[in-house]
PDB file of C-alpha atoms in Angstrom:
ATOM      1  CA  UNK A   1       1.570 -10.917  -6.632  1.00 42.00           C
ATOM      2  CA  UNK A   2       3.809 -13.836  -5.674  1.00 50.00           C
ATOM      3  CA  UNK A   3       4.057 -14.962  -2.066  1.00 58.00           C
ATOM      4  CA  UNK A   4       1.881 -14.570   0.988  1.00 69.00           C
ATOM      5  CA  UNK A   5       2.667 -11.378   2.924  1.00 86.00           C
ATOM      6  CA  UNK A   6       0.315 -12.334   5.796  1.00 93.00           C
ATOM      7  CA  UNK A   7      -0.686 -15.842   6.882  1.00 95.00           C
ATOM      8  CA  UNK A   8      -2.268 -17.499   9.905  1.00 96.00           C
ATOM      9  CA  UNK A   9      -1.480 -20.886  11.404  1.00 96.00           C
ATOM     10  CA  UNK A  10      -3.458 -21.788  14.493  1.00 96.00           C
ATOM     11  CA  UNK A  11      -3.426 -18.699  16.699  1.00 96.00           C
ATOM     12  CA  UNK A  12      -0.321 -17.151  15.154  1.00 97.00           C
ATOM     13  CA  UNK A  13      -0.285 -14.434  12.505  1.00 96.00           C
ATOM     14  CA  UNK A  14       2.946 -14.381  10.498  1.00 96.00           C
ATOM     15  CA  UNK A  15       4.045 -11.669   8.093  1.00 95.00           C
ATOM     16  CA  UNK A  16       6.813 -10.988   5.584  1.00 92.00           C
ATOM     17  CA  UNK A  17       5.945  -7.646   4.002  1.00 90.00           C
ATOM     18  CA  UNK A  18       8.340  -6.085   1.459  1.00 87.00           C
ATOM     19  CA  UNK A  19       8.889  -2.408   2.208  1.00 86.00           C
ATOM     20  CA  UNK A  20       9.791  -1.380  -1.356  1.00 79.00           C
ATOM     21  CA  UNK A  21       8.414  -2.679  -4.654  1.00 77.00           C
ATOM     22  CA  UNK A  22       8.096  -1.424  -8.227  1.00 71.00           C
ATOM     23  CA  UNK A  23       5.879  -4.232  -9.497  1.00 62.00           C
ATOM     24  CA  UNK A  24       8.789  -6.276 -10.836  1.00 68.00           C
ATOM     25  CA  UNK A  25      11.206  -6.267  -7.925  1.00 68.00           C
ATOM     26  CA  UNK A  26      10.828  -5.964  -4.194  1.00 77.00           C
ATOM     27  CA  UNK A  27      13.092  -5.487  -1.220  1.00 81.00           C
ATOM     28  CA  UNK A  28      13.305  -4.731   2.470  1.00 85.00           C
ATOM     29  CA  UNK A  29      14.517  -1.816   4.551  1.00 82.00           C
ATOM     30  CA  UNK A  30      18.102  -0.640   4.838  1.00 85.00           C
ATOM     31  CA  UNK A  31      18.921   0.463   8.367  1.00 85.00           C
ATOM     32  CA  UNK A  32      21.328   3.121   7.066  1.00 90.00           C
ATOM     33  CA  UNK A  33      18.629   5.101   5.257  1.00 91.00           C
ATOM     34  CA  UNK A  34      15.209   3.736   6.206  1.00 92.00           C
ATOM     35  CA  UNK A  35      12.711   3.881   9.046  1.00 94.00           C
ATOM     36  CA  UNK A  36      10.032   1.231   9.502  1.00 95.00           C
ATOM     37  CA  UNK A  37       7.216   1.031  12.048  1.00 97.00           C
ATOM     38  CA  UNK A  38       4.575  -1.699  12.189  1.00 97.00           C
ATOM     39  CA  UNK A  39       1.584  -1.891  14.522  1.00 98.00           C
ATOM     40  CA  UNK A  40      -0.952  -4.726  14.860  1.00 98.00           C
ATOM     41  CA  UNK A  41      -4.379  -4.139  16.384  1.00 98.00           C
ATOM     42  CA  UNK A  42      -6.914  -6.783  17.421  1.00 98.00           C
ATOM     43  CA  UNK A  43     -10.453  -5.378  17.709  1.00 98.00           C
ATOM     44  CA  UNK A  44      -8.860  -1.887  17.931  1.00 97.00           C
ATOM     45  CA  UNK A  45      -6.528  -2.879  20.789  1.00 98.00           C
ATOM     46  CA  UNK A  46      -2.797  -2.604  20.068  1.00 98.00           C
ATOM     47  CA  UNK A  47      -1.254  -6.051  20.589  1.00 98.00           C
ATOM     48  CA  UNK A  48       2.158  -5.744  18.898  1.00 97.00           C
ATOM     49  CA  UNK A  49       4.486  -3.162  17.407  1.00 97.00           C
ATOM     50  CA  UNK A  50       8.044  -3.039  16.149  1.00 95.00           C
ATOM     51  CA  UNK A  51      10.581  -1.532  13.808  1.00 92.00           C
ATOM     52  CA  UNK A  52      10.384  -4.076  10.995  1.00 90.00           C
ATOM     53  CA  UNK A  53       7.980  -5.794   8.635  1.00 91.00           C
ATOM     54  CA  UNK A  54       8.840  -9.447   9.319  1.00 93.00           C
ATOM     55  CA  UNK A  55       7.580 -11.376  12.331  1.00 94.00           C
ATOM     56  CA  UNK A  56       4.932 -13.508  14.012  1.00 96.00           C
ATOM     57  CA  UNK A  57       2.376 -12.597  16.686  1.00 97.00           C
ATOM     58  CA  UNK A  58       0.145 -14.800  18.849  1.00 97.00           C
ATOM     59  CA  UNK A  59      -3.494 -13.710  18.662  1.00 97.00           C
ATOM     60  CA  UNK A  60      -6.849 -14.590  20.214  1.00 96.00           C
ATOM     61  CA  UNK A  61      -8.458 -17.962  19.383  1.00 96.00           C
ATOM     62  CA  UNK A  62     -11.764 -16.120  18.907  1.00 96.00           C
ATOM     63  CA  UNK A  63     -12.813 -14.508  15.607  1.00 96.00           C
ATOM     64  CA  UNK A  64     -11.578 -10.928  15.508  1.00 98.00           C
ATOM     65  CA  UNK A  65     -10.968  -7.947  13.265  1.00 98.00           C
ATOM     66  CA  UNK A  66      -7.329  -6.991  12.764  1.00 98.00           C
ATOM     67  CA  UNK A  67      -5.666  -3.830  11.529  1.00 98.00           C
ATOM     68  CA  UNK A  68      -2.051  -3.666  10.426  1.00 97.00           C
ATOM     69  CA  UNK A  69      -0.391  -0.265  10.073  1.00 98.00           C
ATOM     70  CA  UNK A  70       2.959  -0.034   8.293  1.00 97.00           C
ATOM     71  CA  UNK A  71       4.940   3.197   7.913  1.00 97.00           C
ATOM     72  CA  UNK A  72       8.104   3.242   5.794  1.00 96.00           C
ATOM     73  CA  UNK A  73      10.427   6.155   5.064  1.00 94.00           C
ATOM     74  CA  UNK A  74      13.710   6.580   3.217  1.00 91.00           C
ATOM     75  CA  UNK A  75      16.016   9.592   3.516  1.00 89.00           C
ATOM     76  CA  UNK A  76      18.933   9.541   1.093  1.00 88.00           C
ATOM     77  CA  UNK A  77      20.293  11.949  -1.541  1.00 88.00           C
ATOM     78  CA  UNK A  78      19.852   9.307  -4.247  1.00 85.00           C
ATOM     79  CA  UNK A  79      16.172   8.634  -3.361  1.00 86.00           C
ATOM     80  CA  UNK A  80      13.781  11.383  -4.400  1.00 88.00           C
ATOM     81  CA  UNK A  81      10.562   9.446  -5.075  1.00 89.00           C
ATOM     82  CA  UNK A  82       8.418   7.142  -2.919  1.00 90.00           C
ATOM     83  CA  UNK A  83      10.082   8.759   0.069  1.00 93.00           C
ATOM     84  CA  UNK A  84       7.305   7.663   2.455  1.00 96.00           C
ATOM     85  CA  UNK A  85       4.550   5.078   2.390  1.00 96.00           C
ATOM     86  CA  UNK A  86       1.773   4.658   4.924  1.00 97.00           C
ATOM     87  CA  UNK A  87      -0.461   1.581   4.677  1.00 97.00           C
ATOM     88  CA  UNK A  88      -3.311   0.297   6.817  1.00 98.00           C
ATOM     89  CA  UNK A  89      -4.905  -3.106   6.188  1.00 98.00           C
ATOM     90  CA  UNK A  90      -8.090  -4.222   7.945  1.00 98.00           C
ATOM     91  CA  UNK A  91      -9.350  -7.808   7.761  1.00 98.00           C
ATOM     92  CA  UNK A  92     -11.272 -10.431   9.739  1.00 97.00           C
ATOM     93  CA  UNK A  93      -9.584 -13.645  10.850  1.00 97.00           C
ATOM     94  CA  UNK A  94     -10.407 -16.827  12.734  1.00 95.00           C
ATOM     95  CA  UNK A  95      -8.298 -19.915  13.485  1.00 93.00           C
ATOM     96  CA  UNK A  96      -7.904 -22.004  10.307  1.00 92.00           C
ATOM     97  CA  UNK A  97      -9.777 -25.302  10.149  1.00 87.00           C
ATOM     98  CA  UNK A  98      -6.635 -27.234   9.224  1.00 85.00           C
ATOM     99  CA  UNK A  99      -3.167 -27.394  10.717  1.00 85.00           C
ATOM    100  CA  UNK A 100      -1.368 -25.592   7.898  1.00 87.00           C
ATOM    101  CA  UNK A 101      -0.914 -21.870   7.319  1.00 91.00           C
ATOM    102  CA  UNK A 102      -3.655 -20.021   5.469  1.00 94.00           C
ATOM    103  CA  UNK A 103      -3.543 -16.707   3.648  1.00 95.00           C
ATOM    104  CA  UNK A 104      -5.566 -14.007   5.453  1.00 96.00           C
ATOM    105  CA  UNK A 105      -7.942 -11.790   3.419  1.00 96.00           C
ATOM    106  CA  UNK A 106      -5.463  -8.929   2.960  1.00 96.00           C
ATOM    107  CA  UNK A 107      -6.600  -6.432   0.308  1.00 96.00           C
ATOM    108  CA  UNK A 108      -3.814  -5.168  -1.986  1.00 95.00           C
ATOM    109  CA  UNK A 109      -3.416  -2.471  -4.638  1.00 96.00           C
ATOM    110  CA  UNK A 110      -1.179  -2.778  -7.695  1.00 95.00           C
ATOM    111  CA  UNK A 111      -0.329   0.481  -9.473  1.00 95.00           C
ATOM    112  CA  UNK A 112       0.164   1.271 -13.148  1.00 96.00           C
ATOM    113  CA  UNK A 113       1.472   4.835 -13.119  1.00 95.00           C
ATOM    114  CA  UNK A 114       0.989   5.229 -16.842  1.00 92.00           C
ATOM    115  CA  UNK A 115       3.469   6.629 -19.327  1.00 92.00           C
ATOM    116  CA  UNK A 116       6.565   7.899 -17.520  1.00 95.00           C
ATOM    117  CA  UNK A 117      10.015   8.933 -18.686  1.00 95.00           C
ATOM    118  CA  UNK A 118      13.251   7.308 -17.538  1.00 92.00           C
ATOM    119  CA  UNK A 119      13.207   9.523 -14.432  1.00 92.00           C
ATOM    120  CA  UNK A 120       9.707   8.340 -13.435  1.00 93.00           C
ATOM    121  CA  UNK A 121       8.093  11.610 -14.476  1.00 95.00           C
ATOM    122  CA  UNK A 122       4.767  12.162 -16.230  1.00 96.00           C
ATOM    123  CA  UNK A 123       3.787  14.956 -18.559  1.00 96.00           C
ATOM    124  CA  UNK A 124       1.842  17.919 -17.280  1.00 95.00           C
ATOM    125  CA  UNK A 125      -1.941  17.848 -17.709  1.00 95.00           C
ATOM    126  CA  UNK A 126      -4.360  14.940 -17.361  1.00 95.00           C
ATOM    127  CA  UNK A 127      -2.745  11.609 -16.504  1.00 96.00           C
ATOM    128  CA  UNK A 128      -4.327   8.182 -16.103  1.00 96.00           C
ATOM    129  CA  UNK A 129      -3.227   5.949 -13.208  1.00 97.00           C
ATOM    130  CA  UNK A 130      -4.340   2.328 -13.320  1.00 97.00           C
ATOM    131  CA  UNK A 131      -5.207   0.394 -10.151  1.00 97.00           C
ATOM    132  CA  UNK A 132      -5.736  -3.340  -9.745  1.00 96.00           C
ATOM    133  CA  UNK A 133      -7.408  -4.197  -6.435  1.00 96.00           C
ATOM    134  CA  UNK A 134      -7.818  -7.654  -4.945  1.00 95.00           C
ATOM    135  CA  UNK A 135      -6.967  -9.914  -2.035  1.00 96.00           C
ATOM    136  CA  UNK A 136      -3.550 -11.488  -1.723  1.00 94.00           C
ATOM    137  CA  UNK A 137      -3.196 -14.821  -3.482  1.00 91.00           C
ATOM    138  CA  UNK A 138      -4.562 -17.796  -1.586  1.00 91.00           C
ATOM    139  CA  UNK A 139      -7.258 -15.771   0.204  1.00 94.00           C
ATOM    140  CA  UNK A 140     -10.963 -16.266  -0.597  1.00 93.00           C
ATOM    141  CA  UNK A 141     -12.046 -13.869  -3.333  1.00 91.00           C
ATOM    142  CA  UNK A 142     -14.431 -10.990  -2.599  1.00 94.00           C
ATOM    143  CA  UNK A 143     -15.840  -8.340  -4.893  1.00 94.00           C
ATOM    144  CA  UNK A 144     -14.356  -4.868  -4.571  1.00 95.00           C
ATOM    145  CA  UNK A 145     -17.061  -2.616  -3.153  1.00 94.00           C
ATOM    146  CA  UNK A 146     -15.481   0.842  -3.286  1.00 95.00           C
ATOM    147  CA  UNK A 147     -12.295   2.619  -4.404  1.00 96.00           C
ATOM    148  CA  UNK A 148     -11.417   6.235  -3.609  1.00 97.00           C
ATOM    149  CA  UNK A 149      -8.310   8.086  -4.760  1.00 98.00           C
ATOM    150  CA  UNK A 150      -6.740  11.377  -3.761  1.00 98.00           C
ATOM    151  CA  UNK A 151      -3.739  13.271  -5.148  1.00 98.00           C
ATOM    152  CA  UNK A 152      -1.438  15.702  -3.363  1.00 98.00           C
ATOM    153  CA  UNK A 153       0.966  18.190  -4.904  1.00 96.00           C
ATOM    154  CA  UNK A 154       2.620  19.299  -1.663  1.00 96.00           C
ATOM    155  CA  UNK A 155       3.956  16.010  -0.231  1.00 96.00           C
ATOM    156  CA  UNK A 156       0.730  15.152   1.553  1.00 97.00           C
ATOM    157  CA  UNK A 157      -0.019  18.474   3.257  1.00 97.00           C
ATOM    158  CA  UNK A 158      -3.305  18.788   1.320  1.00 98.00           C
ATOM    159  CA  UNK A 159      -5.284  16.294  -0.759  1.00 98.00           C
ATOM    160  CA  UNK A 160      -7.638  16.530  -3.737  1.00 97.00           C
ATOM    161  CA  UNK A 161     -10.207  13.863  -4.646  1.00 98.00           C
ATOM    162  CA  UNK A 162      -9.579  12.227  -8.028  1.00 97.00           C
ATOM    163  CA  UNK A 163     -12.277  10.794 -10.360  1.00 97.00           C
ATOM    164  CA  UNK A 164     -12.220   6.975 -10.466  1.00 97.00           C
ATOM    165  CA  UNK A 165     -13.844   4.642 -12.968  1.00 93.00           C
ATOM    166  CA  UNK A 166     -13.929   0.839 -12.870  1.00 85.00           C
ATOM    167  CA  UNK A 167     -13.816  -1.525 -15.809  1.00 71.00           C
ATOM    168  CA  UNK A 168     -14.481  -4.977 -14.377  1.00 77.00           C
ATOM    169  CA  UNK A 169     -14.778  -4.713 -10.594  1.00 82.00           C
ATOM    170  CA  UNK A 170     -11.069  -5.362 -10.173  1.00 91.00           C
ATOM    171  CA  UNK A 171      -9.296  -2.857 -12.423  1.00 95.00           C
ATOM    172  CA  UNK A 172      -9.866   0.857 -11.978  1.00 97.00           C
ATOM    173  CA  UNK A 173      -8.566   4.082 -13.511  1.00 96.00           C
ATOM    174  CA  UNK A 174      -7.931   7.343 -11.683  1.00 97.00           C
ATOM    175  CA  UNK A 175      -7.736  10.558 -13.700  1.00 97.00           C
ATOM    176  CA  UNK A 176      -5.059  12.716 -12.071  1.00 97.00           C
ATOM    177  CA  UNK A 177      -4.386  16.316 -13.080  1.00 95.00           C
ATOM    178  CA  UNK A 178      -0.648  17.064 -13.143  1.00 95.00           C
ATOM    179  CA  UNK A 179      -0.599  20.865 -12.789  1.00 93.00           C
ATOM    180  CA  UNK A 180       1.517  22.717 -15.372  1.00 91.00           C
ATOM    181  CA  UNK A 181       2.719  24.953 -12.541  1.00 91.00           C
ATOM    182  CA  UNK A 182       4.262  21.938 -10.795  1.00 89.00           C
ATOM    183  CA  UNK A 183       6.929  21.183 -13.415  1.00 89.00           C
ATOM    184  CA  UNK A 184       9.844  19.572 -11.591  1.00 90.00           C
ATOM    185  CA  UNK A 185       7.589  18.689  -8.639  1.00 95.00           C
ATOM    186  CA  UNK A 186       5.940  15.490  -7.460  1.00 96.00           C
ATOM    187  CA  UNK A 187       2.513  13.862  -7.191  1.00 97.00           C
ATOM    188  CA  UNK A 188       1.592  11.858  -4.100  1.00 98.00           C
ATOM    189  CA  UNK A 189      -1.254   9.348  -4.157  1.00 98.00           C
ATOM    190  CA  UNK A 190      -3.637   7.963  -1.574  1.00 98.00           C
ATOM    191  CA  UNK A 191      -5.932   5.005  -2.303  1.00 98.00           C
ATOM    192  CA  UNK A 192      -8.624   3.565  -0.053  1.00 98.00           C
ATOM    193  CA  UNK A 193     -10.408   0.380  -1.171  1.00 97.00           C
ATOM    194  CA  UNK A 194     -12.997  -1.860   0.499  1.00 97.00           C
ATOM    195  CA  UNK A 195     -14.310  -5.263  -0.525  1.00 96.00           C
ATOM    196  CA  UNK A 196     -17.590  -7.051   0.113  1.00 95.00           C
ATOM    197  CA  UNK A 197     -16.046  -9.127   2.916  1.00 96.00           C
ATOM    198  CA  UNK A 198     -15.063  -6.068   4.942  1.00 96.00           C
ATOM    199  CA  UNK A 199     -11.355  -6.051   4.081  1.00 98.00           C
ATOM    200  CA  UNK A 200      -9.927  -2.543   3.695  1.00 98.00           C
ATOM    201  CA  UNK A 201      -6.646  -1.114   2.437  1.00 98.00           C
ATOM    202  CA  UNK A 202      -5.718   2.554   2.905  1.00 98.00           C
ATOM    203  CA  UNK A 203      -2.373   3.395   1.324  1.00 98.00           C
ATOM    204  CA  UNK A 204      -0.460   6.637   0.833  1.00 98.00           C
ATOM    205  CA  UNK A 205       2.617   7.020  -1.365  1.00 97.00           C
ATOM    206  CA  UNK A 206       4.444  10.307  -0.955  1.00 97.00           C
ATOM    207  CA  UNK A 207       6.074  11.379  -4.241  1.00 97.00           C
ATOM    208  CA  UNK A 208       4.646   8.482  -6.244  1.00 96.00           C
ATOM    209  CA  UNK A 209       5.949  10.070  -9.460  1.00 96.00           C
ATOM    210  CA  UNK A 210       7.399  13.314 -10.736  1.00 96.00           C
ATOM    211  CA  UNK A 211       6.185  15.868 -13.263  1.00 96.00           C
ATOM    212  CA  UNK A 212       8.225  16.891 -16.286  1.00 94.00           C
TER     213      UNK A 212
END
């Protein structure tokens, strides 16, 4: 939760978005194995795109709705999980009142994949995945309005809705079924969350964890 992935100063949006993170460590892409594509939309019009997740873009001085799409992939024999991530963030932004940089209302999801072995694999059968949803630090708080979760057992070709329960409006639990027939396979996850201020995050992790 440290840092400010997306800030605004005047009419400039700046971003430093890690492309890989396990909750304790984070890092950025390696050109030898990774592909990265970022697109920025202002009121649904594409205004910037590139092959990285660090940069700054001049935007309209008028209030607007922005959408950031970030696609990351890694192809390497030593990397069998989290092989692709696809994230879309939607948020409203206006020029800050002051001269300094302000954190934009980016909605984030932190994952607790539950009990896993040392190869990041879960047991077959029912499996609880914890989700903590909230805006990046420094942004005005807003209540989480809705969280939906899907699981895929074929690397994202098909998706199945997963039951979700919330404990306090910020922490949620998704009950995923790890099929016994998928021993040695992988579970992919997709999460879509919305808050009361209209911020949205839609994130897909291909091969989020394996199955024993």
